[in-house]
Amino acid sequence: MKIDQIEKLLLDLGLTENEARVYLKGLSLGPTTILKIAKASGIRRTTVYSVTEILKKKGLMHIEPRGFKQVFVTEHPDKLEMMLETKRMSLKKMLPELSALYNLKGGESTIQYHEGMEAIKNIYNDILENVHPNDFYLVISNLESFFESDRKFFDDFLERRIKKIKKARLIATSSERARYMKQHSRQMNHEVKILSEKTKLSVDIFIVPQKVIIFNLRDPISAIVIENRDTIESQKEIFEILWDSLPE
């Protein structure tokens, strides 16, 4: 690989042009002085000194005493891989926050209508695929109708949700299943509040950072998927108001 190609790779890793040149010259020279790096790279000595300070902070160079002077030692290229891994981990930590800020098409919204059980299953799978462990995950549900529509699929969906989402919150109509899920909240990684016996629901509402989904549980089984930041925030606020109004 040519030296200019290697320099480009270093630029892609986040190094500046001067940092890449000083790093490469340091690798080829071994333990050396600022003066020698400056001559080899064609960069002014004062600039090289500033660049070496930055490379030291990035963990790509260190100083060693040699007699009455100091030499600059460039770290093994393995350090670049470690630097890349650190950036990857930092990005991974930020993803939930970035997802919450996600706004489609520069502010436009999308509304989609889906009909049929297979389409509904795909939407549920998509929810788990795109949500992150620390995302908010809010549900208003008639759990009996939810599970009865396809017990095997939704039992499996619940198991996958328990494994992925650290803490979901559910508002459910009164039923044996709702009471069971409330009783086992800790094991199921969720909190449950139950609506009064008089309240009946024919729709389920899911609110996650990426979208709001309204599932119609009556024939024809269907769903409306709304991807709009303002709508998501409004539905989240409505959920919070309802949540706070219900007993523990």
mmCIF file of C-alpha atoms in Angstrom:
data_model
loop_
_atom_site.group_PDB
_atom_site.id
_atom_site.type_symbol
_atom_site.label_atom_id
_atom_site.label_comp_id
_atom_site.label_asym_id
_atom_site.label_seq_id
_atom_site.Cartn_x
_atom_site.Cartn_y
_atom_site.Cartn_z
ATOM 1 C CA MET A 1 0.000 0.000 0.000
ATOM 2 C CA LYS A 2 1.341 3.441 -0.954
ATOM 3 C CA ILE A 3 2.159 5.992 1.714
ATOM 4 C CA ASP A 4 -0.563 8.396 0.501
ATOM 5 C CA GLN A 5 -3.141 5.613 0.823
ATOM 6 C CA ILE A 6 -1.983 4.945 4.384
ATOM 7 C CA GLU A 7 -2.211 8.669 5.144
ATOM 8 C CA LYS A 8 -5.784 8.690 3.830
ATOM 9 C CA LEU A 9 -6.695 5.799 6.145
ATOM 10 C CA LEU A 10 -5.266 7.732 9.087
ATOM 11 C CA LEU A 11 -7.323 10.762 8.062
ATOM 12 C CA ASP A 12 -10.415 8.529 8.017
ATOM 13 C CA LEU A 13 -9.555 7.488 11.582
ATOM 14 C CA GLY A 14 -9.741 11.116 12.671
ATOM 15 C CA LEU A 15 -6.114 12.255 12.457
ATOM 16 C CA THR A 16 -5.293 15.558 10.770
ATOM 17 C CA GLU A 17 -2.920 15.651 7.810
ATOM 18 C CA ASN A 18 -0.007 16.836 9.974
ATOM 19 C CA GLU A 19 -0.781 14.242 12.663
ATOM 20 C CA ALA A 20 -0.798 11.470 10.055
ATOM 21 C CA ARG A 21 2.518 12.609 8.547
ATOM 22 C CA VAL A 22 4.252 12.967 11.918
ATOM 23 C CA TYR A 23 2.895 9.591 13.076
ATOM 24 C CA LEU A 24 4.143 7.811 9.943
ATOM 25 C CA LYS A 25 7.573 9.449 10.100
ATOM 26 C CA GLY A 26 7.799 8.540 13.766
ATOM 27 C CA LEU A 27 7.044 4.905 12.908
ATOM 28 C CA SER A 28 9.762 4.760 10.276
ATOM 29 C CA LEU A 29 12.391 6.656 12.297
ATOM 30 C CA GLY A 30 11.891 4.833 15.596
ATOM 31 C CA PRO A 31 12.846 6.696 18.798
ATOM 32 C CA THR A 32 13.829 10.110 17.503
ATOM 33 C CA THR A 33 13.905 13.862 18.067
ATOM 34 C CA ILE A 34 11.597 16.681 17.046
ATOM 35 C CA LEU A 35 14.291 18.004 14.709
ATOM 36 C CA LYS A 36 14.611 14.708 12.814
ATOM 37 C CA ILE A 37 10.832 14.336 12.481
ATOM 38 C CA ALA A 38 10.615 17.908 11.171
ATOM 39 C CA LYS A 39 13.320 17.271 8.546
ATOM 40 C CA ALA A 40 11.805 13.954 7.451
ATOM 41 C CA SER A 41 8.227 15.242 7.237
ATOM 42 C CA GLY A 42 8.922 18.695 5.844
ATOM 43 C CA ILE A 43 6.867 20.257 8.642
ATOM 44 C CA ARG A 44 8.138 23.175 10.725
ATOM 45 C CA ARG A 45 9.711 22.151 14.017
ATOM 46 C CA THR A 46 7.328 24.259 16.131
ATOM 47 C CA THR A 47 4.375 22.635 14.365
ATOM 48 C CA VAL A 48 5.842 19.154 14.881
ATOM 49 C CA TYR A 49 6.170 19.866 18.587
ATOM 50 C CA SER A 50 2.478 20.836 18.804
ATOM 51 C CA VAL A 51 1.480 17.757 16.800
ATOM 52 C CA THR A 52 3.472 15.405 19.038
ATOM 53 C CA GLU A 53 1.648 16.824 22.057
ATOM 54 C CA ILE A 54 -1.678 15.932 20.407
ATOM 55 C CA LEU A 55 -0.439 12.452 19.458
ATOM 56 C CA LYS A 56 0.661 11.914 23.061
ATOM 57 C CA LYS A 57 -2.848 12.774 24.265
ATOM 58 C CA LYS A 58 -4.292 10.321 21.744
ATOM 59 C CA GLY A 59 -1.986 7.596 23.044
ATOM 60 C CA LEU A 60 -0.072 7.321 19.759
ATOM 61 C CA MET A 61 3.271 8.667 20.982
ATOM 62 C CA HIS A 62 5.241 8.955 24.210
ATOM 63 C CA ILE A 63 8.531 10.458 25.431
ATOM 64 C CA GLU A 64 11.492 8.490 26.764
ATOM 65 C CA PRO A 65 14.613 9.964 28.420
ATOM 66 C CA ARG A 66 17.872 9.063 26.674
ATOM 67 C CA GLY A 67 20.850 10.429 28.556
ATOM 68 C CA PHE A 68 20.569 14.196 28.722
ATOM 69 C CA LYS A 69 17.828 14.462 26.116
ATOM 70 C CA GLN A 70 14.358 13.168 25.398
ATOM 71 C CA VAL A 71 13.316 11.142 22.383
ATOM 72 C CA PHE A 72 9.845 10.732 20.926
ATOM 73 C CA VAL A 73 8.636 7.159 20.478
ATOM 74 C CA THR A 74 5.688 6.367 18.214
ATOM 75 C CA GLU A 75 3.397 3.632 19.520
ATOM 76 C CA HIS A 76 2.826 0.346 17.694
ATOM 77 C CA PRO A 77 0.016 0.492 15.066
ATOM 78 C CA ASP A 78 -2.073 -1.772 17.342
ATOM 79 C CA LYS A 79 -2.855 1.441 19.224
ATOM 80 C CA LEU A 80 -4.818 2.630 16.183
ATOM 81 C CA GLU A 81 -7.116 -0.365 16.500
ATOM 82 C CA MET A 82 -7.617 0.399 20.194
ATOM 83 C CA MET A 83 -8.392 4.022 19.332
ATOM 84 C CA LEU A 84 -10.968 2.880 16.771
ATOM 85 C CA GLU A 85 -12.551 0.507 19.304
ATOM 86 C CA THR A 86 -12.802 3.324 21.858
ATOM 87 C CA LYS A 87 -14.623 5.475 19.303
ATOM 88 C CA ARG A 88 -16.925 2.581 18.439
ATOM 89 C CA MET A 89 -17.822 2.076 22.099
ATOM 90 C CA SER A 90 -18.460 5.804 22.548
ATOM 91 C CA LEU A 91 -20.771 5.776 19.538
ATOM 92 C CA LYS A 92 -22.604 2.736 20.889
ATOM 93 C CA LYS A 93 -23.264 4.574 24.169
ATOM 94 C CA MET A 94 -24.626 7.587 22.279
ATOM 95 C CA LEU A 95 -26.934 5.635 19.944
ATOM 96 C CA PRO A 96 -30.015 5.713 22.212
ATOM 97 C CA GLU A 97 -29.768 9.500 22.517
ATOM 98 C CA LEU A 98 -29.185 9.881 18.784
ATOM 99 C CA SER A 99 -32.166 7.644 18.087
ATOM 100 C CA ALA A 100 -34.351 9.817 20.295
ATOM 101 C CA LEU A 101 -33.322 12.842 18.220
ATOM 102 C CA TYR A 102 -33.935 11.029 14.955
ATOM 103 C CA ASN A 103 -36.247 12.979 12.646
ATOM 104 C CA LEU A 104 -37.134 11.524 9.287
ATOM 105 C CA LYS A 105 -36.484 13.403 6.017
ATOM 106 C CA GLY A 106 -35.516 16.653 7.621
ATOM 107 C CA GLY A 107 -38.786 17.186 9.462
ATOM 108 C CA GLU A 108 -41.289 15.405 7.228
ATOM 109 C CA SER A 109 -43.510 12.737 8.717
ATOM 110 C CA THR A 110 -44.710 9.415 7.406
ATOM 111 C CA ILE A 111 -47.984 7.662 8.103
ATOM 112 C CA GLN A 112 -48.386 4.079 6.945
ATOM 113 C CA TYR A 113 -51.376 1.762 7.025
ATOM 114 C CA HIS A 114 -50.904 -2.011 7.238
ATOM 115 C CA GLU A 115 -53.498 -4.761 7.201
ATOM 116 C CA GLY A 116 -53.356 -8.488 7.936
ATOM 117 C CA MET A 117 -51.659 -10.577 10.602
ATOM 118 C CA GLU A 118 -48.400 -11.091 8.688
ATOM 119 C CA ALA A 119 -47.980 -7.342 8.228
ATOM 120 C CA ILE A 120 -48.721 -6.828 11.934
ATOM 121 C CA LYS A 121 -46.087 -9.396 12.922
ATOM 122 C CA ASN A 122 -43.531 -7.612 10.746
ATOM 123 C CA ILE A 123 -44.259 -4.346 12.554
ATOM 124 C CA TYR A 124 -43.802 -5.966 15.971
ATOM 125 C CA ASN A 125 -40.513 -7.504 14.827
ATOM 126 C CA ASP A 126 -39.411 -4.115 13.494
ATOM 127 C CA ILE A 127 -40.116 -2.513 16.883
ATOM 128 C CA LEU A 128 -37.687 -4.852 18.649
ATOM 129 C CA GLU A 129 -35.133 -4.651 15.873
ATOM 130 C CA ASN A 130 -34.847 -0.864 16.036
ATOM 131 C CA VAL A 131 -35.412 -0.081 19.703
ATOM 132 C CA HIS A 132 -32.437 0.076 22.085
ATOM 133 C CA PRO A 133 -32.230 -1.380 25.622
ATOM 134 C CA ASN A 134 -32.482 2.001 27.385
ATOM 135 C CA ASP A 135 -35.122 3.527 25.095
ATOM 136 C CA PHE A 136 -38.530 4.361 26.493
ATOM 137 C CA TYR A 137 -41.022 1.649 25.601
ATOM 138 C CA LEU A 138 -44.609 2.557 26.435
ATOM 139 C CA VAL A 139 -47.682 0.426 25.764
ATOM 140 C CA ILE A 140 -51.421 0.838 26.266
ATOM 141 C CA SER A 141 -52.956 -2.556 25.664
ATOM 142 C CA ASN A 142 -55.814 -4.990 25.894
ATOM 143 C CA LEU A 143 -53.468 -7.850 26.710
ATOM 144 C CA GLU A 144 -56.056 -10.600 26.287
ATOM 145 C CA SER A 145 -56.861 -9.572 22.712
ATOM 146 C CA PHE A 146 -53.178 -8.970 22.073
ATOM 147 C CA PHE A 147 -52.194 -12.546 22.917
ATOM 148 C CA GLU A 148 -55.308 -14.266 21.583
ATOM 149 C CA SER A 149 -54.700 -12.959 18.054
ATOM 150 C CA ASP A 150 -51.647 -15.265 17.753
ATOM 151 C CA ARG A 151 -50.624 -16.738 21.090
ATOM 152 C CA LYS A 152 -47.444 -18.476 19.902
ATOM 153 C CA PHE A 153 -46.059 -15.398 18.143
ATOM 154 C CA PHE A 154 -46.860 -12.980 20.967
ATOM 155 C CA ASP A 155 -45.526 -15.282 23.687
ATOM 156 C CA ASP A 156 -42.275 -15.354 21.719
ATOM 157 C CA PHE A 157 -42.418 -11.579 21.172
ATOM 158 C CA LEU A 158 -42.816 -11.034 24.925
ATOM 159 C CA GLU A 159 -39.779 -13.221 25.663
ATOM 160 C CA ARG A 160 -37.677 -11.255 23.174
ATOM 161 C CA ARG A 161 -38.894 -7.946 24.555
ATOM 162 C CA ILE A 162 -38.015 -9.004 28.121
ATOM 163 C CA LYS A 163 -34.472 -9.855 27.008
ATOM 164 C CA LYS A 164 -33.904 -6.646 25.052
ATOM 165 C CA ILE A 165 -35.716 -3.818 26.856
ATOM 166 C CA LYS A 166 -34.438 -2.973 30.322
ATOM 167 C CA LYS A 167 -37.665 -1.405 31.542
ATOM 168 C CA ALA A 168 -40.957 -1.211 29.676
ATOM 169 C CA ARG A 169 -44.118 0.400 31.012
ATOM 170 C CA LEU A 170 -47.556 -1.011 30.281
ATOM 171 C CA ILE A 171 -51.031 0.340 30.907
ATOM 172 C CA ALA A 172 -53.438 -2.566 30.514
ATOM 173 C CA THR A 173 -57.151 -3.227 30.653
ATOM 174 C CA SER A 174 -58.211 -5.301 33.639
ATOM 175 C CA SER A 175 -57.701 -9.041 33.034
ATOM 176 C CA GLU A 176 -56.096 -12.120 34.549
ATOM 177 C CA ARG A 177 -53.123 -11.742 32.211
ATOM 178 C CA ALA A 178 -52.650 -8.104 33.194
ATOM 179 C CA ARG A 179 -52.676 -9.024 36.876
ATOM 180 C CA TYR A 180 -50.212 -11.867 36.240
ATOM 181 C CA MET A 181 -47.845 -9.555 34.360
ATOM 182 C CA LYS A 182 -48.098 -6.961 37.132
ATOM 183 C CA GLN A 183 -47.349 -9.601 39.761
ATOM 184 C CA HIS A 184 -44.232 -10.709 37.851
ATOM 185 C CA SER A 185 -43.052 -7.224 36.869
ATOM 186 C CA ARG A 186 -39.506 -7.631 38.143
ATOM 187 C CA GLN A 187 -38.853 -10.850 36.220
ATOM 188 C CA MET A 188 -40.403 -9.372 33.072
ATOM 189 C CA ASN A 189 -38.463 -6.075 33.122
ATOM 190 C CA HIS A 190 -41.564 -3.901 33.135
ATOM 191 C CA GLU A 191 -43.962 -1.891 35.247
ATOM 192 C CA VAL A 192 -47.696 -2.438 34.843
ATOM 193 C CA LYS A 193 -50.661 -0.299 35.798
ATOM 194 C CA ILE A 194 -54.198 -1.559 35.302
ATOM 195 C CA LEU A 195 -57.186 0.428 34.074
ATOM 196 C CA SER A 196 -60.574 0.223 35.778
ATOM 197 C CA GLU A 197 -62.900 -2.680 34.996
ATOM 198 C CA LYS A 198 -65.160 -0.315 33.040
ATOM 199 C CA THR A 199 -62.456 0.599 30.528
ATOM 200 C CA LYS A 200 -62.466 -1.442 27.327
ATOM 201 C CA LEU A 201 -59.953 -1.097 24.514
ATOM 202 C CA SER A 202 -60.155 -2.273 20.923
ATOM 203 C CA VAL A 203 -56.724 -0.865 20.022
ATOM 204 C CA ASP A 204 -53.183 -1.237 21.325
ATOM 205 C CA ILE A 205 -50.828 1.739 21.293
ATOM 206 C CA PHE A 206 -47.036 1.394 21.253
ATOM 207 C CA ILE A 207 -44.849 4.456 21.786
ATOM 208 C CA VAL A 208 -41.093 4.191 21.183
ATOM 209 C CA PRO A 209 -38.527 6.862 20.202
ATOM 210 C CA GLN A 210 -38.815 6.020 16.509
ATOM 211 C CA LYS A 211 -42.591 5.856 16.060
ATOM 212 C CA VAL A 212 -46.107 5.503 17.401
ATOM 213 C CA ILE A 213 -48.081 2.428 16.341
ATOM 214 C CA ILE A 214 -51.826 2.023 16.757
ATOM 215 C CA PHE A 215 -52.944 -1.586 16.368
ATOM 216 C CA ASN A 216 -56.605 -2.339 15.651
ATOM 217 C CA LEU A 217 -57.389 -5.671 17.296
ATOM 218 C CA ARG A 218 -60.730 -6.219 15.588
ATOM 219 C CA ASP A 219 -61.232 -7.581 12.080
ATOM 220 C CA PRO A 220 -59.733 -6.535 9.831
ATOM 221 C CA ILE A 221 -56.611 -6.547 12.019
ATOM 222 C CA SER A 222 -54.587 -3.507 11.021
ATOM 223 C CA ALA A 223 -52.047 -0.937 12.169
ATOM 224 C CA ILE A 224 -51.247 2.717 11.630
ATOM 225 C CA VAL A 225 -47.551 3.580 11.948
ATOM 226 C CA ILE A 226 -46.736 7.247 12.553
ATOM 227 C CA GLU A 227 -43.163 8.489 12.305
ATOM 228 C CA ASN A 228 -43.273 12.108 13.393
ATOM 229 C CA ARG A 229 -41.327 13.650 16.237
ATOM 230 C CA ASP A 230 -44.108 15.948 17.490
ATOM 231 C CA THR A 231 -46.665 13.135 17.464
ATOM 232 C CA ILE A 232 -44.310 10.827 19.349
ATOM 233 C CA GLU A 233 -43.685 13.486 22.010
ATOM 234 C CA SER A 234 -47.408 14.263 22.329
ATOM 235 C CA GLN A 235 -48.342 10.600 22.711
ATOM 236 C CA LYS A 236 -45.567 10.149 25.248
ATOM 237 C CA GLU A 237 -46.905 13.080 27.298
ATOM 238 C CA ILE A 238 -50.454 11.677 27.165
ATOM 239 C CA PHE A 239 -49.139 8.322 28.347
ATOM 240 C CA GLU A 240 -47.334 10.002 31.270
ATOM 241 C CA ILE A 241 -50.498 11.863 32.317
ATOM 242 C CA LEU A 242 -52.525 8.650 32.225
ATOM 243 C CA TRP A 243 -49.771 6.737 34.031
ATOM 244 C CA ASP A 244 -49.623 9.274 36.863
ATOM 245 C CA SER A 245 -53.404 9.177 37.274
ATOM 246 C CA LEU A 246 -53.504 5.406 37.873
ATOM 247 C CA PRO A 247 -52.860 3.701 41.213
ATOM 248 C CA GLU A 248 -49.723 1.641 41.725
#
